[in-house]
Short mmCIF file of C-alpha atoms in Angstrom, two decimals:
data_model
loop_
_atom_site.label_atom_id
_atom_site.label_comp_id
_atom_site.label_asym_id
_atom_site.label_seq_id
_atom_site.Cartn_x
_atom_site.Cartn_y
_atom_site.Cartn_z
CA UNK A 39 -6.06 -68.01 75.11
CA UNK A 40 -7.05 -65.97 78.19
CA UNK A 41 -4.90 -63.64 80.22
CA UNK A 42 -3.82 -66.65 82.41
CA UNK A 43 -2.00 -67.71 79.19
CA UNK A 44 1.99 -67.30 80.19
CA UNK A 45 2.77 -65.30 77.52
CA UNK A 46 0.16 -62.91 77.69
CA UNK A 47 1.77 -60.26 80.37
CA UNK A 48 3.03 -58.62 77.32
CA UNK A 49 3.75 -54.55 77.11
CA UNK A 50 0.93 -53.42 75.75
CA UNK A 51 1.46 -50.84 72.53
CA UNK A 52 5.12 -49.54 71.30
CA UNK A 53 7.52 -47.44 72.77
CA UNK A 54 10.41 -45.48 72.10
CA UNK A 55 10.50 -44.32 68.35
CA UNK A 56 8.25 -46.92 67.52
CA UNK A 57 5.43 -45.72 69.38
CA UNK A 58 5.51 -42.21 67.62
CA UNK A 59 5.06 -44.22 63.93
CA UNK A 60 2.13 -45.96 65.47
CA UNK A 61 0.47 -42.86 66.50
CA UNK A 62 1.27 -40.94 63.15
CA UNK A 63 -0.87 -44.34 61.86
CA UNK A 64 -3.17 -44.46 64.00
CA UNK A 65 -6.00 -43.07 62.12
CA UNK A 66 -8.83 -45.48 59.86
CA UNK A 67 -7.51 -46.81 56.59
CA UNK A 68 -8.11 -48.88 54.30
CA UNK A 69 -5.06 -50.60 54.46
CA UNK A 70 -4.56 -52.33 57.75
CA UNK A 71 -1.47 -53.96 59.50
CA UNK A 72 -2.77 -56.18 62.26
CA UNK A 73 0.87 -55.98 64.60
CA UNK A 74 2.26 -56.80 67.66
CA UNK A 75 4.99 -54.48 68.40
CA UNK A 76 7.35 -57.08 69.62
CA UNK A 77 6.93 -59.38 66.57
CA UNK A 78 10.18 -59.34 64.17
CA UNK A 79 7.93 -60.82 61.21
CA UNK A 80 5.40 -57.74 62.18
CA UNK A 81 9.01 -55.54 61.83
CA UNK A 82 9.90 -56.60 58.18
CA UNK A 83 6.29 -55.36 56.79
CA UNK A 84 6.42 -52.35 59.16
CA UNK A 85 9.88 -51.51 57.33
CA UNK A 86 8.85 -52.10 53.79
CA UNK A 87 5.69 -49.84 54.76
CA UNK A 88 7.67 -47.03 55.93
CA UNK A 89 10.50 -47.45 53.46
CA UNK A 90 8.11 -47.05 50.43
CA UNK A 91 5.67 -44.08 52.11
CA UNK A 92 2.59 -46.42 51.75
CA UNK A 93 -0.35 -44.82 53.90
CA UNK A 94 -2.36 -47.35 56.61
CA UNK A 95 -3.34 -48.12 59.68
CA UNK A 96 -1.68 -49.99 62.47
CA UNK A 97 -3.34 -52.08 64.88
CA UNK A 98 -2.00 -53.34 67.80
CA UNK A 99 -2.57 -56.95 68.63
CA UNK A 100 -1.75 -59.17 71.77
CA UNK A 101 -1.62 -62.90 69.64
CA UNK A 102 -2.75 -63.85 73.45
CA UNK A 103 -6.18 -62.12 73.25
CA UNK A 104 -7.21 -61.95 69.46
CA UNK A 105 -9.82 -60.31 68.72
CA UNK A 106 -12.58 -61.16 66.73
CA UNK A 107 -11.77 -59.02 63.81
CA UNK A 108 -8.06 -60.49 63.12
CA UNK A 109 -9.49 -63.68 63.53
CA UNK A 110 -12.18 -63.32 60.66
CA UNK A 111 -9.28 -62.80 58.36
CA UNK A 112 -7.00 -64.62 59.70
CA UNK A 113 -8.36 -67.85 61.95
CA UNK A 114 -4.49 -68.45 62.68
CA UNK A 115 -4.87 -65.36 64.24
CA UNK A 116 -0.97 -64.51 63.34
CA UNK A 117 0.34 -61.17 63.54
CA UNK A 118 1.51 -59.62 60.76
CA UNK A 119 -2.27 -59.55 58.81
CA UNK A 120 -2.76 -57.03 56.18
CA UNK A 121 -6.38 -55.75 55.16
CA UNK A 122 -6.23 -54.72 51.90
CA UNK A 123 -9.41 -53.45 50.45
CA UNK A 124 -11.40 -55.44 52.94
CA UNK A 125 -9.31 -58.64 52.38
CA UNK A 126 -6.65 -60.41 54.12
CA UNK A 127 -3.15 -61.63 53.25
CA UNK A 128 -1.02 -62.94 55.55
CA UNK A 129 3.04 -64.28 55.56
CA UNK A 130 5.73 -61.87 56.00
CA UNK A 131 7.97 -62.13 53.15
CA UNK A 132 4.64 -62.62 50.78
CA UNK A 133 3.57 -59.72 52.10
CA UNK A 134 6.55 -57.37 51.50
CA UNK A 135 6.82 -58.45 48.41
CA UNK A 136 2.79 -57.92 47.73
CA UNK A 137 2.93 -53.91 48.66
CA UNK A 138 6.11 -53.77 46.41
CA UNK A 139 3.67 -54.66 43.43
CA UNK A 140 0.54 -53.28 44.41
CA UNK A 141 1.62 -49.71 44.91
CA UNK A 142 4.47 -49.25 42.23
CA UNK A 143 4.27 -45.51 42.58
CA UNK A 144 6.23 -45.76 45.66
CA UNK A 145 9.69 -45.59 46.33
CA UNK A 146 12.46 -47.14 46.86
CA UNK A 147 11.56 -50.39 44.71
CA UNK A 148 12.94 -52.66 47.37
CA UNK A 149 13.12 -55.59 44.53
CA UNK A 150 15.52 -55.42 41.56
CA UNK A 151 14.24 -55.17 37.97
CA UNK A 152 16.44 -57.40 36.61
CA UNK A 153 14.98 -61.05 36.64
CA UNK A 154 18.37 -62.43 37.36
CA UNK A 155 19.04 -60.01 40.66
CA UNK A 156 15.12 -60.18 41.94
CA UNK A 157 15.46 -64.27 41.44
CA UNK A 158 18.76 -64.09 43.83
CA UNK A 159 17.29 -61.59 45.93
CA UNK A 160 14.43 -64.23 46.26
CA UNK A 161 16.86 -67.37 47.17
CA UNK A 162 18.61 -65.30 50.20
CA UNK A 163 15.42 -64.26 51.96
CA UNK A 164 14.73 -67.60 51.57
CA UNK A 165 17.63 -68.80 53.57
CA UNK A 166 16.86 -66.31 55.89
CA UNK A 167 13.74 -67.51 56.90
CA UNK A 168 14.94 -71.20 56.04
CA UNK A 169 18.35 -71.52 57.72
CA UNK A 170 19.31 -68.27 59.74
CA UNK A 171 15.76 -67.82 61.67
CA UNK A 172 15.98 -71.39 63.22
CA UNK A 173 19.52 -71.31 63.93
CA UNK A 174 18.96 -68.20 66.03
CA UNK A 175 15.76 -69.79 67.63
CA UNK A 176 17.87 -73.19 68.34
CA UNK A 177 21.05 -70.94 69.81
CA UNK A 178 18.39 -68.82 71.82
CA UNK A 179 16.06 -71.41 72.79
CA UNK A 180 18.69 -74.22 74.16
CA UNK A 181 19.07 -74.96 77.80
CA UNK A 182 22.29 -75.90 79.54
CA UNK A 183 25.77 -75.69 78.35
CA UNK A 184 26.16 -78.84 76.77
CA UNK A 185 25.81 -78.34 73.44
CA UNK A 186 25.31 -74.84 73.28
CA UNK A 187 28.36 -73.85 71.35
CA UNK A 188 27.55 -76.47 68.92
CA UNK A 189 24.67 -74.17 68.34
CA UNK A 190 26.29 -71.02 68.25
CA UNK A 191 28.75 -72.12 65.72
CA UNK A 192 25.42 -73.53 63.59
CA UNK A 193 24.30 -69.79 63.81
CA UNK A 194 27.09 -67.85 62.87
CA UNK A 195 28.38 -70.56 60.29
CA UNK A 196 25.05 -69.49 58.29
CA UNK A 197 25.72 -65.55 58.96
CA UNK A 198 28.70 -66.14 57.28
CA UNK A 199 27.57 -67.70 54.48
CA UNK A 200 25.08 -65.39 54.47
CA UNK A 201 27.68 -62.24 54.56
CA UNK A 202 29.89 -64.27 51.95
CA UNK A 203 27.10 -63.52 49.12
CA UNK A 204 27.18 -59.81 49.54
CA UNK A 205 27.96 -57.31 47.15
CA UNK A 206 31.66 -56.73 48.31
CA UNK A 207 31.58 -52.50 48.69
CA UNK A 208 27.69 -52.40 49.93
CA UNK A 209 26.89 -51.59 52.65
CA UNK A 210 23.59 -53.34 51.56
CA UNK A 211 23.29 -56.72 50.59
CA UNK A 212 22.98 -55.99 46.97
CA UNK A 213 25.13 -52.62 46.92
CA UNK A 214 24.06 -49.21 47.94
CA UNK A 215 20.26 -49.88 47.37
CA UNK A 216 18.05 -51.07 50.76
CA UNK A 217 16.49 -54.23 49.43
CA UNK A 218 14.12 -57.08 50.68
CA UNK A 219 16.97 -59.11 51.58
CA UNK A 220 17.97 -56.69 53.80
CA UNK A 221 14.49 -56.15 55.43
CA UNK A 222 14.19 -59.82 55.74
CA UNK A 223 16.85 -60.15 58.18
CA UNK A 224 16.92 -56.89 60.05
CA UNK A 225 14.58 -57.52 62.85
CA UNK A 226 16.79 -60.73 64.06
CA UNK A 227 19.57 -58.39 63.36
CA UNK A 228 18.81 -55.82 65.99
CA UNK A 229 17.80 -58.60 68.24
CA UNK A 230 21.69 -60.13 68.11
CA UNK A 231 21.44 -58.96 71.92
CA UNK A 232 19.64 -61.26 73.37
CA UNK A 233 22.63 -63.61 73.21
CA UNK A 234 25.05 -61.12 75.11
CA UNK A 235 22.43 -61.09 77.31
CA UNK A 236 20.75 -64.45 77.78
CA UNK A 237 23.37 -66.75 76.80
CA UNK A 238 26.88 -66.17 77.50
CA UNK A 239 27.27 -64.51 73.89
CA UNK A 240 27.25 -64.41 70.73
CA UNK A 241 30.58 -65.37 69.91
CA UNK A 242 31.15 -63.02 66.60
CA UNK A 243 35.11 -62.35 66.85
CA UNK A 244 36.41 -59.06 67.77
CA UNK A 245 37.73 -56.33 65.09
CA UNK A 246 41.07 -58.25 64.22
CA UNK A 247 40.88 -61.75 65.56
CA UNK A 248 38.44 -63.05 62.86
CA UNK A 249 41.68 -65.40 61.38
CA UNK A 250 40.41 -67.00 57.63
CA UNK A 251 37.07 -65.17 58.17
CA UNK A 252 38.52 -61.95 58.99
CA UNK A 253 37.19 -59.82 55.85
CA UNK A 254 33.80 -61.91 56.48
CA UNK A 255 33.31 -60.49 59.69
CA UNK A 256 34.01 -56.67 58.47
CA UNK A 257 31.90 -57.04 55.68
CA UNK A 258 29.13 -57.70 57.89
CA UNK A 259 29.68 -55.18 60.60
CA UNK A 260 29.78 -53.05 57.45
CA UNK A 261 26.15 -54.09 56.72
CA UNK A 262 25.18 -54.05 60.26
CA UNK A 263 25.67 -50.53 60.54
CA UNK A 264 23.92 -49.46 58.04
CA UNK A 265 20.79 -51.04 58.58
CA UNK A 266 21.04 -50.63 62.34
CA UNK A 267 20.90 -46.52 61.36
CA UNK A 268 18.27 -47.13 58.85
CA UNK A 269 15.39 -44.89 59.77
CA UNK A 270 12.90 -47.29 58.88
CA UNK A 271 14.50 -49.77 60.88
CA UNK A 272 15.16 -47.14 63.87
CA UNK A 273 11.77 -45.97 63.69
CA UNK A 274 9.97 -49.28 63.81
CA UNK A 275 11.74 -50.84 67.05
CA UNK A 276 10.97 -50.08 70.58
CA UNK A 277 12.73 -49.53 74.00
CA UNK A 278 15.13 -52.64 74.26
CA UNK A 279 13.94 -53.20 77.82
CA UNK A 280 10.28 -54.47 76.76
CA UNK A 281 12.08 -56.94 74.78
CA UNK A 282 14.07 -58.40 77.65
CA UNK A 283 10.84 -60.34 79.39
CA UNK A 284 9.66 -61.49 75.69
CA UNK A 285 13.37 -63.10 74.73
CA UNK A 286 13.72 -64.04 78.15
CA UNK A 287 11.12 -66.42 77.68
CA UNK A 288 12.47 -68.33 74.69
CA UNK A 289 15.94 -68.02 76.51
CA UNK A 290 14.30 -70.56 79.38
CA UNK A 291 12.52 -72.16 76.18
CA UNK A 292 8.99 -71.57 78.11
CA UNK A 293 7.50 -69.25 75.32
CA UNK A 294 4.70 -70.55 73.16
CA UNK A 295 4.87 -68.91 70.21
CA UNK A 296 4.39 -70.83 66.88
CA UNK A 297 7.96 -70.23 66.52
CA UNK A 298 8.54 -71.31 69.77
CA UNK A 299 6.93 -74.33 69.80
CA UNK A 300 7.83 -75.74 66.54
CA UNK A 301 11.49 -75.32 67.13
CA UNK A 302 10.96 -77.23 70.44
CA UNK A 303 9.61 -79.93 68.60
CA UNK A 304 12.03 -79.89 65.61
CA UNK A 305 9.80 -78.85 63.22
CA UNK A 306 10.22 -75.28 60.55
CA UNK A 307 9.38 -72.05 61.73
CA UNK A 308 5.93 -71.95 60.37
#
């Protein structure tokens, strides 16, 4: 794709608190995260990095002009790529959980040891990436009113299933420990904006007026505190305003992301 591509007049490199972790990782390493700054799948691996203290390098990457060494690794040429002693791996969630077993000298463990809790842990980020992700895509990505609460209601029906499975007290999905669940989810989290912004919205009910799902609603403004003032989440976001052209795009449903595009099409987030 060349620069006449219409998603390619992208911000260039971080900002904000984000840009000062990608200059204290800017040096060579062997471990590599090929990024985009913008990218919320880049954000969960970014966050399990930080979170566990693992040492690498960070590469910034517009998916519009690829170069040739992401693309050796990767021929999708998706962002977020890991080089990992000269070979690739690729997928977000597969990758947060690889660099919780490959450097298990680093804390927090992000994944419970009990077989029982990790397997649970497993079936939530799951329907994270299976239900919650296209529902905010479908909300975001809609044009017109008709319909459009339809898909806000879709949306915040699965938050609240989501928020139902929590551990009551928290304020993390499991309890008091930061897990993957939580990581797996935080990037759309922090991006609940766009709706205010771009679509009328989002339609969560105010402190109070939350009828039957009243205690639903607190439990997750509960949880999104807490991982809104995560540092690791903080620290791996930029300045909201570089965001606003990106989501602006899949607001008009003209971006051509993967994501994009297979949404548009009615197919899975790939």
């Amino acid at each position: 794709m060349g620069k006449d591509h219409p998603d390619a007049n992208l911000h260039p490199e971080a900002t904000g608190l984000a840009a000062k972790t990608v200059q204290a990782h800017s040096a060579e390493n062997d471990l590599k995260l090929y990024s985009g700054w913008f990218c919320p799948f880049v954000q969960r691996v970014w966050i399990t990095l930080e979170e566990k203290g693992i040492q690498y390098q960070y590469i910034e990457v517009n998916p519009y002009h690829k170069p040739q060494s992401l693309l050796d690794m990767n021929p999708r040429g998706l962002v977020p790529t890991l080089q990992y002693q000269g070979k690739p791996l690729y997928e977000s969630t597969v990758l947060c959980e690889f660099l919780e077993e490959a450097y298990p000298d680093h804390t927090p463990k992000l994944l419970p040891e009990d077989p029982y809790l990790r397997a649970r842990t497993r079936i939530w980020i799951d329907y994270v990436g299976s239900r919650i992700i296209p529902a905010y895509h479908r909300f975001l990505q809609h044009q017109g009113s008709d319909g459009l609460t339809e898909k806000r209601t879709e949306f915040l029906n699965h938050l609240k299933e989501f928020t139902s499975e929590m551990d009551p007290e928290g304020p993390f999905f499991l309890g008091k420990e930061f897990s993957l669940v939580d990581i797996a989810i935080a990037p759309w989290a922090n991006r609940l904006w766009v709706f205010d912004h771009f679509k009328g919205g989002l339609g969560i009910p105010e402190v109070g007026q939350g009828g039957n799902f009243e205690e639903v609603w607190k439990r997750w403004r509960k949880w999104l505190s807490a991982v809104e003032s995560r540092k690791s989440v903080k620290e791996t976001l930029s300045d909201k305003e570089h965001y606003l052209s990106i989501y602006g795009r899949y607001a008009r449903d003209e971006a051509q992301s993967e994501a994009a595009k297979a949404i548009r099409v009615g197919r899975g987030i790939p």
